[in-house]
mmCIF file of C-alpha atoms in Angstrom:
data_model
loop_
_atom_site.group_PDB
_atom_site.id
_atom_site.type_symbol
_atom_site.label_atom_id
_atom_site.label_comp_id
_atom_site.label_asym_id
_atom_site.label_seq_id
_atom_site.Cartn_x
_atom_site.Cartn_y
_atom_site.Cartn_z
ATOM 1 C CA MET A 971 -48.450 -107.537 -109.871
ATOM 2 C CA PRO A 972 -45.583 -109.598 -110.855
ATOM 3 C CA THR A 973 -45.660 -111.574 -113.890
ATOM 4 C CA ALA A 974 -44.994 -114.738 -112.561
ATOM 5 C CA GLN A 975 -47.891 -116.965 -111.475
ATOM 6 C CA SER A 976 -46.245 -119.892 -110.207
ATOM 7 C CA PHE A 977 -44.236 -119.726 -106.623
ATOM 8 C CA ALA A 978 -42.321 -121.912 -104.390
ATOM 9 C CA VAL A 979 -41.828 -121.475 -100.612
ATOM 10 C CA ILE A 980 -39.235 -122.791 -98.814
ATOM 11 C CA GLY A 981 -39.354 -124.177 -95.439
ATOM 12 C CA ALA A 982 -43.117 -124.469 -93.671
ATOM 13 C CA GLY A 983 -42.538 -123.095 -90.566
ATOM 14 C CA ILE A 984 -44.479 -119.923 -89.410
ATOM 15 C CA LEU A 985 -42.839 -117.620 -91.631
ATOM 16 C CA GLY A 986 -42.649 -120.077 -94.623
ATOM 17 C CA ALA A 987 -46.541 -121.003 -93.993
ATOM 18 C CA ALA A 988 -47.516 -117.192 -93.697
ATOM 19 C CA VAL A 989 -45.677 -116.607 -96.886
ATOM 20 C CA ALA A 990 -47.176 -118.608 -98.753
ATOM 21 C CA ALA A 991 -50.746 -117.948 -97.324
ATOM 22 C CA GLU A 992 -49.881 -114.215 -98.147
ATOM 23 C CA LEU A 993 -49.187 -115.301 -102.120
ATOM 24 C CA LEU A 994 -52.510 -116.949 -102.422
ATOM 25 C CA ARG A 995 -53.999 -113.991 -100.692
ATOM 26 C CA ARG A 996 -52.554 -111.805 -103.324
ATOM 27 C CA TYR A 997 -52.875 -113.958 -106.470
ATOM 28 C CA PRO A 998 -55.609 -116.355 -106.023
ATOM 29 C CA SER A 999 -55.157 -118.259 -109.224
ATOM 30 C CA ALA A 1000 -51.399 -118.323 -108.793
ATOM 31 C CA GLN A 1001 -49.814 -121.943 -108.256
ATOM 32 C CA VAL A 1002 -48.106 -121.978 -104.900
ATOM 33 C CA ALA A 1003 -46.161 -124.904 -103.553
ATOM 34 C CA LEU A 1004 -44.674 -125.124 -100.298
ATOM 35 C CA PHE A 1005 -41.633 -127.106 -99.238
ATOM 36 C CA GLU A 1006 -40.983 -128.452 -96.182
ATOM 37 C CA LYS A 1007 -37.831 -131.365 -95.703
ATOM 38 C CA GLU A 1008 -39.251 -132.763 -92.541
ATOM 39 C CA HIS A 1009 -42.563 -135.233 -92.317
ATOM 40 C CA ARG A 1010 -44.493 -132.216 -90.472
ATOM 41 C CA VAL A 1011 -44.991 -128.582 -90.375
ATOM 42 C CA ALA A 1012 -43.665 -126.380 -87.471
ATOM 43 C CA ALA A 1013 -41.031 -128.931 -86.561
ATOM 44 C CA HIS A 1014 -38.460 -126.845 -85.578
ATOM 45 C CA GLN A 1015 -38.514 -123.010 -84.132
ATOM 46 C CA SER A 1016 -42.061 -122.475 -85.064
ATOM 47 C CA SER A 1017 -42.570 -125.456 -82.507
ATOM 48 C CA HIS A 1018 -39.660 -124.967 -79.629
ATOM 49 C CA ASN A 1019 -40.481 -121.325 -78.401
ATOM 50 C CA SER A 1020 -41.631 -119.478 -75.841
ATOM 51 C CA GLY A 1021 -44.972 -118.501 -77.282
ATOM 52 C CA VAL A 1022 -44.485 -115.026 -76.484
ATOM 53 C CA VAL A 1023 -45.942 -112.291 -78.665
ATOM 54 C CA HIS A 1024 -43.626 -109.581 -78.160
ATOM 55 C CA ALA A 1025 -44.985 -105.558 -78.357
ATOM 56 C CA GLY A 1026 -41.788 -103.888 -79.889
ATOM 57 C CA LEU A 1027 -40.111 -102.671 -76.305
ATOM 58 C CA TYR A 1028 -36.162 -103.226 -77.370
ATOM 59 C CA TYR A 1029 -36.071 -102.701 -81.141
ATOM 60 C CA LYS A 1030 -33.754 -99.687 -82.399
ATOM 61 C CA PRO A 1031 -37.174 -97.194 -83.756
ATOM 62 C CA GLY A 1032 -37.148 -97.069 -87.404
ATOM 63 C CA SER A 1033 -35.695 -100.164 -88.123
ATOM 64 C CA LEU A 1034 -37.332 -102.863 -90.161
ATOM 65 C CA LYS A 1035 -37.524 -105.242 -86.934
ATOM 66 C CA ALA A 1036 -39.409 -102.666 -84.630
ATOM 67 C CA LYS A 1037 -41.721 -101.730 -87.870
ATOM 68 C CA LEU A 1038 -42.777 -105.659 -88.573
ATOM 69 C CA CYS A 1039 -43.072 -106.531 -85.070
ATOM 70 C CA ARG A 1040 -45.821 -103.786 -84.404
ATOM 71 C CA ARG A 1041 -47.901 -104.817 -87.524
ATOM 72 C CA GLY A 1042 -47.187 -108.323 -86.798
ATOM 73 C CA VAL A 1043 -48.690 -107.917 -83.399
ATOM 74 C CA ASP A 1044 -51.817 -106.902 -84.923
ATOM 75 C CA LEU A 1045 -52.016 -109.335 -87.341
ATOM 76 C CA ILE A 1046 -51.485 -112.451 -85.400
ATOM 77 C CA LYS A 1047 -53.908 -111.128 -82.533
ATOM 78 C CA ASN A 1048 -56.268 -110.595 -85.548
ATOM 79 C CA TYR A 1049 -55.244 -113.970 -87.030
ATOM 80 C CA CYS A 1050 -55.784 -116.382 -83.473
ATOM 81 C CA ALA A 1051 -59.621 -114.443 -82.892
ATOM 82 C CA GLU A 1052 -60.516 -115.249 -86.573
ATOM 83 C CA LYS A 1053 -59.263 -119.092 -86.203
ATOM 84 C CA ALA A 1054 -60.467 -119.015 -82.863
ATOM 85 C CA LEU A 1055 -56.608 -120.202 -81.608
ATOM 86 C CA PRO A 1056 -55.586 -119.400 -78.176
ATOM 87 C CA TYR A 1057 -54.559 -115.852 -77.448
ATOM 88 C CA GLU A 1058 -54.068 -114.219 -74.142
ATOM 89 C CA ARG A 1059 -53.069 -110.965 -73.243
ATOM 90 C CA CYS A 1060 -51.299 -111.275 -70.293
ATOM 91 C CA GLY A 1061 -48.805 -108.467 -69.876
ATOM 92 C CA LYS A 1062 -45.155 -108.362 -69.216
ATOM 93 C CA LEU A 1063 -42.893 -107.003 -66.346
ATOM 94 C CA VAL A 1064 -39.348 -105.932 -66.994
ATOM 95 C CA VAL A 1065 -38.027 -105.908 -63.670
ATOM 96 C CA ALA A 1066 -34.686 -103.416 -62.777
ATOM 97 C CA LEU A 1067 -33.083 -104.837 -59.397
ATOM 98 C CA ASP A 1068 -30.548 -101.882 -58.963
ATOM 99 C CA GLU A 1069 -29.850 -98.416 -60.019
ATOM 100 C CA ALA A 1070 -27.950 -99.055 -63.010
ATOM 101 C CA GLU A 1071 -30.732 -101.767 -64.378
ATOM 102 C CA GLU A 1072 -33.282 -98.677 -63.519
ATOM 103 C CA GLN A 1073 -31.236 -96.352 -65.827
ATOM 104 C CA ARG A 1074 -30.933 -98.871 -68.766
ATOM 105 C CA LEU A 1075 -34.903 -99.470 -68.047
ATOM 106 C CA ASN A 1076 -35.582 -95.847 -68.539
ATOM 107 C CA ALA A 1077 -34.299 -95.927 -71.706
ATOM 108 C CA ILE A 1078 -35.851 -99.421 -72.897
ATOM 109 C CA HIS A 1079 -39.302 -97.293 -71.644
ATOM 110 C CA ALA A 1080 -38.280 -94.308 -74.325
ATOM 111 C CA THR A 1081 -37.610 -97.116 -77.305
ATOM 112 C CA ALA A 1082 -41.352 -98.584 -76.750
ATOM 113 C CA LEU A 1083 -42.580 -95.213 -76.701
ATOM 114 C CA ALA A 1084 -40.894 -94.427 -79.897
ATOM 115 C CA ASN A 1085 -41.838 -97.726 -81.403
ATOM 116 C CA GLY A 1086 -45.875 -96.645 -80.419
ATOM 117 C CA VAL A 1087 -46.427 -99.471 -77.803
ATOM 118 C CA PRO A 1088 -49.316 -99.151 -76.135
ATOM 119 C CA GLU A 1089 -50.123 -98.014 -72.862
ATOM 120 C CA VAL A 1090 -46.399 -98.466 -71.492
ATOM 121 C CA SER A 1091 -45.631 -97.329 -67.920
ATOM 122 C CA MET A 1092 -42.505 -96.960 -65.684
ATOM 123 C CA LEU A 1093 -43.373 -98.698 -62.069
ATOM 124 C CA GLY A 1094 -41.982 -98.320 -58.620
ATOM 125 C CA PRO A 1095 -42.134 -101.240 -55.947
ATOM 126 C CA ALA A 1096 -45.572 -100.711 -55.300
ATOM 127 C CA GLY A 1097 -47.124 -100.791 -58.845
ATOM 128 C CA LEU A 1098 -44.783 -103.578 -59.636
ATOM 129 C CA ARG A 1099 -46.486 -105.832 -56.833
ATOM 130 C CA GLU A 1100 -50.298 -104.303 -57.919
ATOM 131 C CA ILE A 1101 -49.761 -106.113 -61.126
ATOM 132 C CA GLU A 1102 -47.480 -109.482 -59.832
ATOM 133 C CA PRO A 1103 -47.794 -109.434 -55.954
ATOM 134 C CA ASN A 1104 -45.016 -112.415 -55.888
ATOM 135 C CA ALA A 1105 -42.363 -110.605 -57.606
ATOM 136 C CA THR A 1106 -39.782 -107.910 -56.592
ATOM 137 C CA GLY A 1107 -37.845 -105.141 -57.666
ATOM 138 C CA ARG A 1108 -36.401 -101.630 -57.795
ATOM 139 C CA ALA A 1109 -38.591 -100.264 -60.692
ATOM 140 C CA ALA A 1110 -40.333 -102.011 -63.656
ATOM 141 C CA LEU A 1111 -41.506 -101.162 -67.049
ATOM 142 C CA HIS A 1112 -44.791 -102.807 -67.572
ATOM 143 C CA SER A 1113 -46.223 -103.566 -71.056
ATOM 144 C CA PRO A 1114 -50.205 -105.117 -70.417
ATOM 145 C CA HIS A 1115 -49.839 -106.109 -74.496
ATOM 146 C CA THR A 1116 -47.493 -108.217 -74.322
ATOM 147 C CA ALA A 1117 -49.339 -111.411 -75.442
ATOM 148 C CA ILE A 1118 -48.677 -115.518 -75.502
ATOM 149 C CA VAL A 1119 -49.840 -117.522 -78.184
ATOM 150 C CA ASP A 1120 -49.175 -121.566 -79.670
ATOM 151 C CA TYR A 1121 -46.986 -120.722 -82.872
ATOM 152 C CA ALA A 1122 -46.963 -124.309 -83.847
ATOM 153 C CA ALA A 1123 -51.003 -123.973 -83.861
ATOM 154 C CA VAL A 1124 -50.361 -120.803 -85.665
ATOM 155 C CA THR A 1125 -48.687 -122.614 -88.439
ATOM 156 C CA GLN A 1126 -50.675 -125.493 -88.725
ATOM 157 C CA ALA A 1127 -53.708 -123.075 -89.748
ATOM 158 C CA LEU A 1128 -51.845 -121.160 -92.100
ATOM 159 C CA VAL A 1129 -50.774 -124.331 -93.701
ATOM 160 C CA GLY A 1130 -54.677 -125.331 -93.927
ATOM 161 C CA ASP A 1131 -55.503 -121.910 -95.599
ATOM 162 C CA VAL A 1132 -52.876 -122.444 -98.192
ATOM 163 C CA GLN A 1133 -54.237 -125.983 -98.946
ATOM 164 C CA ARG A 1134 -57.773 -125.113 -99.098
ATOM 165 C CA ALA A 1135 -56.621 -122.177 -101.590
ATOM 166 C CA GLY A 1136 -55.010 -124.370 -103.808
ATOM 167 C CA GLY A 1137 -51.434 -124.850 -102.397
ATOM 168 C CA VAL A 1138 -49.485 -127.640 -102.250
ATOM 169 C CA LEU A 1139 -47.648 -128.933 -99.440
ATOM 170 C CA ARG A 1140 -44.812 -131.176 -100.219
ATOM 171 C CA THR A 1141 -43.399 -132.540 -96.757
ATOM 172 C CA GLY A 1142 -40.210 -134.624 -96.370
ATOM 173 C CA CYS A 1143 -38.924 -132.864 -99.200
ATOM 174 C CA THR A 1144 -35.392 -131.504 -99.151
ATOM 175 C CA VAL A 1145 -34.260 -128.336 -101.278
ATOM 176 C CA ASP A 1146 -30.885 -128.990 -102.341
ATOM 177 C CA ARG A 1147 -30.070 -125.718 -104.375
ATOM 178 C CA ILE A 1148 -32.117 -123.452 -106.526
ATOM 179 C CA GLU A 1149 -31.002 -122.394 -110.102
ATOM 180 C CA ASP A 1150 -31.983 -118.593 -111.199
ATOM 181 C CA ARG A 1151 -32.018 -118.766 -114.772
ATOM 182 C CA ASP A 1152 -33.106 -116.250 -117.573
ATOM 183 C CA ASP A 1153 -36.935 -117.511 -117.924
ATOM 184 C CA VAL A 1154 -37.077 -119.845 -114.616
ATOM 185 C CA ALA A 1155 -36.417 -120.664 -111.493
ATOM 186 C CA LEU A 1156 -34.943 -124.617 -111.210
ATOM 187 C CA LEU A 1157 -35.699 -126.302 -107.565
ATOM 188 C CA HIS A 1158 -33.078 -129.307 -106.990
ATOM 189 C CA THR A 1159 -34.705 -131.640 -104.376
ATOM 190 C CA SER A 1160 -34.867 -134.964 -102.987
ATOM 191 C CA ALA A 1161 -37.957 -135.567 -104.766
ATOM 192 C CA GLY A 1162 -36.676 -134.332 -108.382
ATOM 193 C CA GLU A 1163 -36.507 -130.941 -110.147
ATOM 194 C CA PHE A 1164 -39.269 -128.374 -110.038
ATOM 195 C CA ARG A 1165 -39.712 -125.100 -112.244
ATOM 196 C CA VAL A 1166 -41.260 -122.560 -111.077
ATOM 197 C CA GLU A 1167 -41.321 -118.321 -111.831
ATOM 198 C CA ARG A 1168 -40.791 -116.936 -107.944
ATOM 199 C CA VAL A 1169 -38.980 -118.468 -105.093
ATOM 200 C CA ILE A 1170 -39.184 -117.372 -101.388
ATOM 201 C CA SER A 1171 -37.049 -119.755 -99.102
ATOM 202 C CA CYS A 1172 -37.413 -119.191 -95.318
ATOM 203 C CA ALA A 1173 -35.129 -122.420 -94.467
ATOM 204 C CA GLY A 1174 -34.260 -121.356 -90.726
ATOM 205 C CA ALA A 1175 -31.441 -123.185 -89.683
ATOM 206 C CA GLN A 1176 -30.314 -124.077 -92.909
ATOM 207 C CA SER A 1177 -31.132 -120.691 -94.856
ATOM 208 C CA ASP A 1178 -27.183 -120.113 -95.356
ATOM 209 C CA ARG A 1179 -26.484 -123.554 -96.775
ATOM 210 C CA LEU A 1180 -29.177 -123.243 -99.140
ATOM 211 C CA ALA A 1181 -28.475 -119.625 -100.060
ATOM 212 C CA ARG A 1182 -24.847 -120.609 -100.821
ATOM 213 C CA ALA A 1183 -25.374 -123.847 -102.821
ATOM 214 C CA SER A 1184 -27.743 -121.468 -104.999
ATOM 215 C CA GLY A 1185 -25.183 -118.963 -105.404
ATOM 216 C CA ALA A 1186 -25.681 -116.484 -102.844
ATOM 217 C CA GLY A 1187 -22.927 -114.775 -100.367
ATOM 218 C CA ASN A 1188 -21.181 -116.883 -98.131
ATOM 219 C CA GLN A 1189 -21.937 -114.523 -95.248
ATOM 220 C CA PRO A 1190 -23.880 -114.520 -92.916
ATOM 221 C CA ARG A 1191 -23.403 -117.826 -91.494
ATOM 222 C CA ILE A 1192 -25.800 -119.437 -89.224
ATOM 223 C CA VAL A 1193 -24.419 -120.332 -86.085
ATOM 224 C CA PRO A 1194 -26.853 -122.509 -83.522
ATOM 225 C CA PHE A 1195 -27.327 -121.507 -79.730
ATOM 226 C CA PHE A 1196 -29.818 -123.610 -77.829
ATOM 227 C CA GLY A 1197 -32.403 -122.347 -75.435
ATOM 228 C CA GLN A 1198 -33.251 -124.534 -72.675
ATOM 229 C CA TYR A 1199 -36.803 -123.701 -70.885
ATOM 230 C CA PHE A 1200 -37.504 -125.783 -67.330
ATOM 231 C CA LEU A 1201 -41.212 -126.408 -65.892
ATOM 232 C CA LEU A 1202 -41.975 -125.367 -62.616
ATOM 233 C CA GLU A 1203 -43.782 -127.649 -60.750
ATOM 234 C CA GLU A 1204 -47.708 -127.825 -60.661
ATOM 235 C CA GLN A 1205 -47.787 -125.545 -57.164
ATOM 236 C CA HIS A 1206 -46.753 -122.865 -58.622
ATOM 237 C CA ARG A 1207 -48.508 -122.444 -61.989
ATOM 238 C CA GLN A 1208 -50.503 -119.721 -60.330
ATOM 239 C CA ILE A 1209 -47.353 -117.883 -59.174
ATOM 240 C CA LEU A 1210 -47.301 -114.754 -61.815
ATOM 241 C CA ASN A 1211 -50.240 -113.156 -63.727
ATOM 242 C CA GLY A 1212 -48.393 -112.739 -66.686
ATOM 243 C CA LEU A 1213 -44.427 -112.456 -67.851
ATOM 244 C CA VAL A 1214 -41.249 -111.370 -65.620
ATOM 245 C CA TYR A 1215 -38.351 -110.337 -67.874
ATOM 246 C CA PRO A 1216 -34.848 -108.975 -66.497
ATOM 247 C CA VAL A 1217 -33.290 -105.846 -67.869
ATOM 248 C CA PRO A 1218 -31.134 -106.568 -70.641
ATOM 249 C CA ASP A 1219 -27.493 -106.548 -69.610
ATOM 250 C CA PRO A 1220 -25.218 -104.913 -72.755
ATOM 251 C CA ARG A 1221 -22.530 -106.817 -71.586
ATOM 252 C CA TYR A 1222 -24.204 -110.244 -72.997
ATOM 253 C CA PRO A 1223 -25.414 -111.373 -76.350
ATOM 254 C CA PHE A 1224 -28.786 -112.789 -74.800
ATOM 255 C CA LEU A 1225 -31.603 -111.843 -72.460
ATOM 256 C CA GLY A 1226 -30.881 -114.090 -69.764
ATOM 257 C CA VAL A 1227 -33.337 -116.271 -67.238
ATOM 258 C CA HIS A 1228 -37.187 -114.727 -67.666
ATOM 259 C CA LEU A 1229 -40.514 -116.339 -66.312
ATOM 260 C CA THR A 1230 -43.097 -117.179 -69.004
ATOM 261 C CA LYS A 1231 -46.596 -118.272 -68.803
ATOM 262 C CA ARG A 1232 -47.655 -120.413 -71.143
ATOM 263 C CA VAL A 1233 -51.175 -120.814 -73.178
ATOM 264 C CA ASP A 1234 -51.536 -123.749 -71.319
ATOM 265 C CA GLY A 1235 -51.271 -122.825 -68.103
ATOM 266 C CA SER A 1236 -48.489 -123.760 -67.225
ATOM 267 C CA MET A 1237 -45.110 -121.422 -65.754
ATOM 268 C CA THR A 1238 -42.028 -121.690 -67.234
ATOM 269 C CA ILE A 1239 -38.329 -120.124 -66.309
ATOM 270 C CA GLY A 1240 -35.722 -119.896 -69.136
ATOM 271 C CA PRO A 1241 -34.066 -120.002 -71.403
ATOM 272 C CA ASN A 1242 -29.972 -120.208 -70.795
ATOM 273 C CA ALA A 1243 -28.427 -119.721 -74.341
ATOM 274 C CA PHE A 1244 -25.656 -121.643 -74.954
ATOM 275 C CA LEU A 1245 -23.730 -123.167 -78.254
ATOM 276 C CA SER A 1246 -25.552 -126.271 -79.556
ATOM 277 C CA LEU A 1247 -23.827 -129.198 -81.352
ATOM 278 C CA SER A 1248 -26.126 -129.015 -83.610
ATOM 279 C CA ARG A 1249 -28.847 -126.995 -85.373
ATOM 280 C CA GLU A 1250 -32.030 -129.478 -85.230
ATOM 281 C CA LYS A 1251 -31.346 -131.723 -82.640
ATOM 282 C CA TYR A 1252 -33.528 -130.910 -79.672
ATOM 283 C CA SER A 1253 -32.297 -134.351 -77.284
ATOM 284 C CA GLY A 1254 -29.149 -135.455 -75.499
ATOM 285 C CA LEU A 1255 -26.213 -134.166 -76.712
ATOM 286 C CA GLY A 1256 -27.408 -133.020 -79.776
ATOM 287 C CA LEU A 1257 -24.422 -133.825 -81.634
ATOM 288 C CA ASP A 1258 -24.603 -133.221 -85.550
ATOM 289 C CA PRO A 1259 -20.984 -133.438 -86.622
ATOM 290 C CA LYS A 1260 -21.667 -131.745 -89.869
ATOM 291 C CA ASP A 1261 -22.902 -129.027 -87.921
ATOM 292 C CA LEU A 1262 -20.464 -128.806 -85.317
ATOM 293 C CA ILE A 1263 -17.484 -128.668 -87.444
ATOM 294 C CA ALA A 1264 -19.542 -126.269 -89.754
ATOM 295 C CA THR A 1265 -19.575 -123.974 -86.449
ATOM 296 C CA LEU A 1266 -15.693 -124.791 -85.201
ATOM 297 C CA GLY A 1267 -14.563 -123.717 -88.495
ATOM 298 C CA ASN A 1268 -16.401 -120.377 -88.688
ATOM 299 C CA ALA A 1269 -13.608 -117.962 -87.964
ATOM 300 C CA GLY A 1270 -16.833 -115.595 -87.036
ATOM 301 C CA PHE A 1271 -17.458 -117.733 -84.458
ATOM 302 C CA TRP A 1272 -14.009 -117.675 -82.606
ATOM 303 C CA ARG A 1273 -14.258 -113.853 -82.822
ATOM 304 C CA PHE A 1274 -17.645 -113.793 -81.081
ATOM 305 C CA SER A 1275 -16.447 -116.253 -78.134
ATOM 306 C CA ALA A 1276 -13.323 -114.055 -77.897
ATOM 307 C CA ALA A 1277 -15.630 -111.141 -77.155
ATOM 308 C CA ASN A 1278 -18.202 -112.761 -75.318
ATOM 309 C CA ALA A 1279 -16.243 -115.357 -72.681
ATOM 310 C CA SER A 1280 -17.626 -113.793 -69.461
ATOM 311 C CA ALA A 1281 -21.533 -114.249 -71.087
ATOM 312 C CA ALA A 1282 -20.255 -117.934 -72.139
ATOM 313 C CA ILE A 1283 -19.175 -118.674 -68.342
ATOM 314 C CA ARG A 1284 -22.272 -117.212 -66.924
ATOM 315 C CA GLU A 1285 -24.730 -119.400 -69.503
ATOM 316 C CA LEU A 1286 -22.328 -122.448 -68.627
ATOM 317 C CA ARG A 1287 -23.460 -122.099 -64.823
ATOM 318 C CA SER A 1288 -27.135 -122.331 -65.911
ATOM 319 C CA VAL A 1289 -26.574 -125.434 -67.761
ATOM 320 C CA ALA A 1290 -24.829 -126.689 -65.148
ATOM 321 C CA SER A 1291 -26.788 -126.188 -62.523
ATOM 322 C CA ARG A 1292 -30.392 -126.144 -62.412
ATOM 323 C CA GLY A 1293 -29.973 -124.700 -58.693
ATOM 324 C CA PHE A 1294 -28.724 -121.535 -60.186
ATOM 325 C CA PHE A 1295 -31.308 -121.559 -62.710
ATOM 326 C CA VAL A 1296 -33.774 -121.243 -60.280
ATOM 327 C CA ASP A 1297 -31.807 -119.025 -58.040
ATOM 328 C CA GLN A 1298 -31.546 -116.516 -60.742
ATOM 329 C CA ALA A 1299 -35.142 -116.668 -61.145
ATOM 330 C CA ALA A 1300 -35.879 -115.952 -57.580
ATOM 331 C CA ARG A 1301 -33.806 -112.648 -57.633
ATOM 332 C CA TYR A 1302 -37.429 -111.585 -58.888
ATOM 333 C CA VAL A 1303 -39.582 -113.688 -57.582
ATOM 334 C CA PRO A 1304 -38.302 -114.685 -53.959
ATOM 335 C CA SER A 1305 -40.948 -117.516 -53.688
ATOM 336 C CA LEU A 1306 -39.317 -119.492 -55.697
ATOM 337 C CA ALA A 1307 -36.224 -120.299 -54.036
ATOM 338 C CA GLY A 1308 -35.503 -124.197 -53.838
ATOM 339 C CA ALA A 1309 -38.296 -124.781 -56.259
ATOM 340 C CA SER A 1310 -38.428 -128.241 -58.545
ATOM 341 C CA ILE A 1311 -37.977 -127.337 -62.477
ATOM 342 C CA THR A 1312 -38.485 -130.371 -65.258
ATOM 343 C CA PRO A 1313 -36.672 -129.568 -68.247
ATOM 344 C CA LEU A 1314 -38.739 -129.114 -71.419
ATOM 345 C CA PRO A 1315 -37.534 -130.086 -75.271
ATOM 346 C CA ARG A 1316 -34.835 -127.143 -75.837
ATOM 347 C CA GLY A 1317 -35.432 -124.847 -78.419
ATOM 348 C CA ILE A 1318 -32.633 -123.987 -81.113
ATOM 349 C CA ARG A 1319 -31.954 -120.160 -81.810
ATOM 350 C CA ALA A 1320 -30.719 -120.244 -85.696
ATOM 351 C CA GLN A 1321 -28.640 -116.846 -84.943
ATOM 352 C CA ALA A 1322 -26.754 -115.115 -88.260
ATOM 353 C CA MET A 1323 -23.300 -114.070 -87.561
ATOM 354 C CA ASP A 1324 -21.254 -111.839 -89.694
ATOM 355 C CA ALA A 1325 -17.100 -112.164 -90.580
ATOM 356 C CA ARG A 1326 -16.535 -110.227 -87.916
ATOM 357 C CA GLY A 1327 -18.785 -112.353 -85.009
ATOM 358 C CA LYS A 1328 -21.144 -109.636 -84.681
ATOM 359 C CA LEU A 1329 -24.572 -111.511 -84.104
ATOM 360 C CA LEU A 1330 -26.717 -109.899 -87.091
ATOM 361 C CA ASP A 1331 -29.695 -108.079 -85.099
ATOM 362 C CA ASP A 1332 -32.179 -107.355 -87.825
ATOM 363 C CA PHE A 1333 -34.133 -108.999 -90.664
ATOM 364 C CA ALA A 1334 -31.542 -110.060 -93.594
ATOM 365 C CA LEU A 1335 -32.325 -110.875 -97.181
ATOM 366 C CA ASP A 1336 -30.573 -112.143 -100.296
ATOM 367 C CA ARG A 1337 -32.284 -111.531 -103.596
ATOM 368 C CA SER A 1338 -31.739 -112.470 -107.272
ATOM 369 C CA GLU A 1339 -34.256 -111.868 -110.301
ATOM 370 C CA ARG A 1340 -36.311 -115.020 -109.021
ATOM 371 C CA VAL A 1341 -34.964 -115.885 -105.730
ATOM 372 C CA LEU A 1342 -35.083 -114.418 -102.531
ATOM 373 C CA HIS A 1343 -33.507 -115.641 -99.524
ATOM 374 C CA VAL A 1344 -34.249 -114.965 -95.627
ATOM 375 C CA ARG A 1345 -30.728 -115.186 -94.139
ATOM 376 C CA ASN A 1346 -32.127 -113.658 -90.809
ATOM 377 C CA ALA A 1347 -35.380 -113.617 -89.411
ATOM 378 C CA PRO A 1348 -34.680 -113.062 -85.376
ATOM 379 C CA SER A 1349 -36.739 -112.628 -82.349
ATOM 380 C CA PRO A 1350 -39.051 -111.548 -82.424
ATOM 381 C CA GLY A 1351 -39.411 -113.448 -85.981
ATOM 382 C CA ALA A 1352 -42.351 -114.958 -85.051
ATOM 383 C CA THR A 1353 -44.617 -112.118 -83.368
ATOM 384 C CA SER A 1354 -43.738 -110.605 -86.893
ATOM 385 C CA SER A 1355 -44.046 -113.501 -89.337
ATOM 386 C CA LEU A 1356 -47.320 -112.282 -91.107
ATOM 387 C CA ALA A 1357 -46.148 -108.667 -91.461
ATOM 388 C CA MET A 1358 -42.733 -110.296 -92.904
ATOM 389 C CA ALA A 1359 -45.175 -112.143 -95.147
ATOM 390 C CA GLU A 1360 -46.545 -108.682 -96.458
ATOM 391 C CA HIS A 1361 -43.192 -107.433 -96.620
ATOM 392 C CA LEU A 1362 -41.387 -110.387 -98.639
ATOM 393 C CA VAL A 1363 -44.102 -110.880 -101.131
ATOM 394 C CA SER A 1364 -44.208 -107.193 -101.878
ATOM 395 C CA LEU A 1365 -40.540 -106.995 -102.506
ATOM 396 C CA LEU A 1366 -41.979 -109.364 -105.396
ATOM 397 C CA ASP A 1367 -44.031 -106.268 -107.057
#
């Protein structure tokens, strides 16, 4: 056990809430304070996401990402059962439309097996239709254990656990920087200074700024990308039993349009992925001049843009035309052709990018004597949150 008995956790999204709860589970007598700059918890990525509990199909075997995803699935499922939170094991099909996609799908199948994903199987057109009668394709990978939840509700439940265990939630309190001194970590906040013995920062879209202000390295930098989901009209709520995804295309950095069921029974298509003009604004243009200047002043972003021009053109079409968006979904579910869709509040992905313009694919941390910064928590970050909390707290030993 670490000698520290006072902890601060920065950020009351699902990861920060999980870390605070894990600290109090391991060290019940410790003082734990959870800081959140907004006036509510789960204000950003934790309430602006697909709600999918990913099974671990795509991630490099042996990577931290793969290990934490598989552990995270079990922890989220058990936690939802304990708290009577919605958890629906609806299953997922990753659908190949042509021979090249089928070859890539076979590789994904091998990765899923290496990661220990249970009961995954390859299906032909007939098997695909048995699972999803309204879908079509050349082949599909079936992941029956992929599930959906409400991550905002999970976050709220975790914060409730923290408070019942004696932890303190400080909302509306911005942490500007953290001083790592010999004897204490000093938090400089909008509500004054706070002294604790250890800090874990889960600052999401602001993680790079807080890390740099606290003396950590300049890289990686956060570049925000928005993802727009659309709600299908009522008549299409039952068009699928579960989730239908495309086969990832290695030419593009993001997955592409897929169909996602939600725990309230609604059916969505999305998301697209395009540069966001802010890190945390979800309506209208979503413009924050400070955020946009930071992105445009990042040399890594321009290197990324030059390498992904074709992807940007594809995504721009999906941003500009709802018809194009629906057409992409109808490639997998033909009866959706011409369907009406309604935009949902967009999400913004806090994507860490290195100086070469490469998107970081795994979790990234910065450590000093008393402070641990989470610099990147990519998808499946929400799925992995409870497992990641275990991992982060174990690093304090």
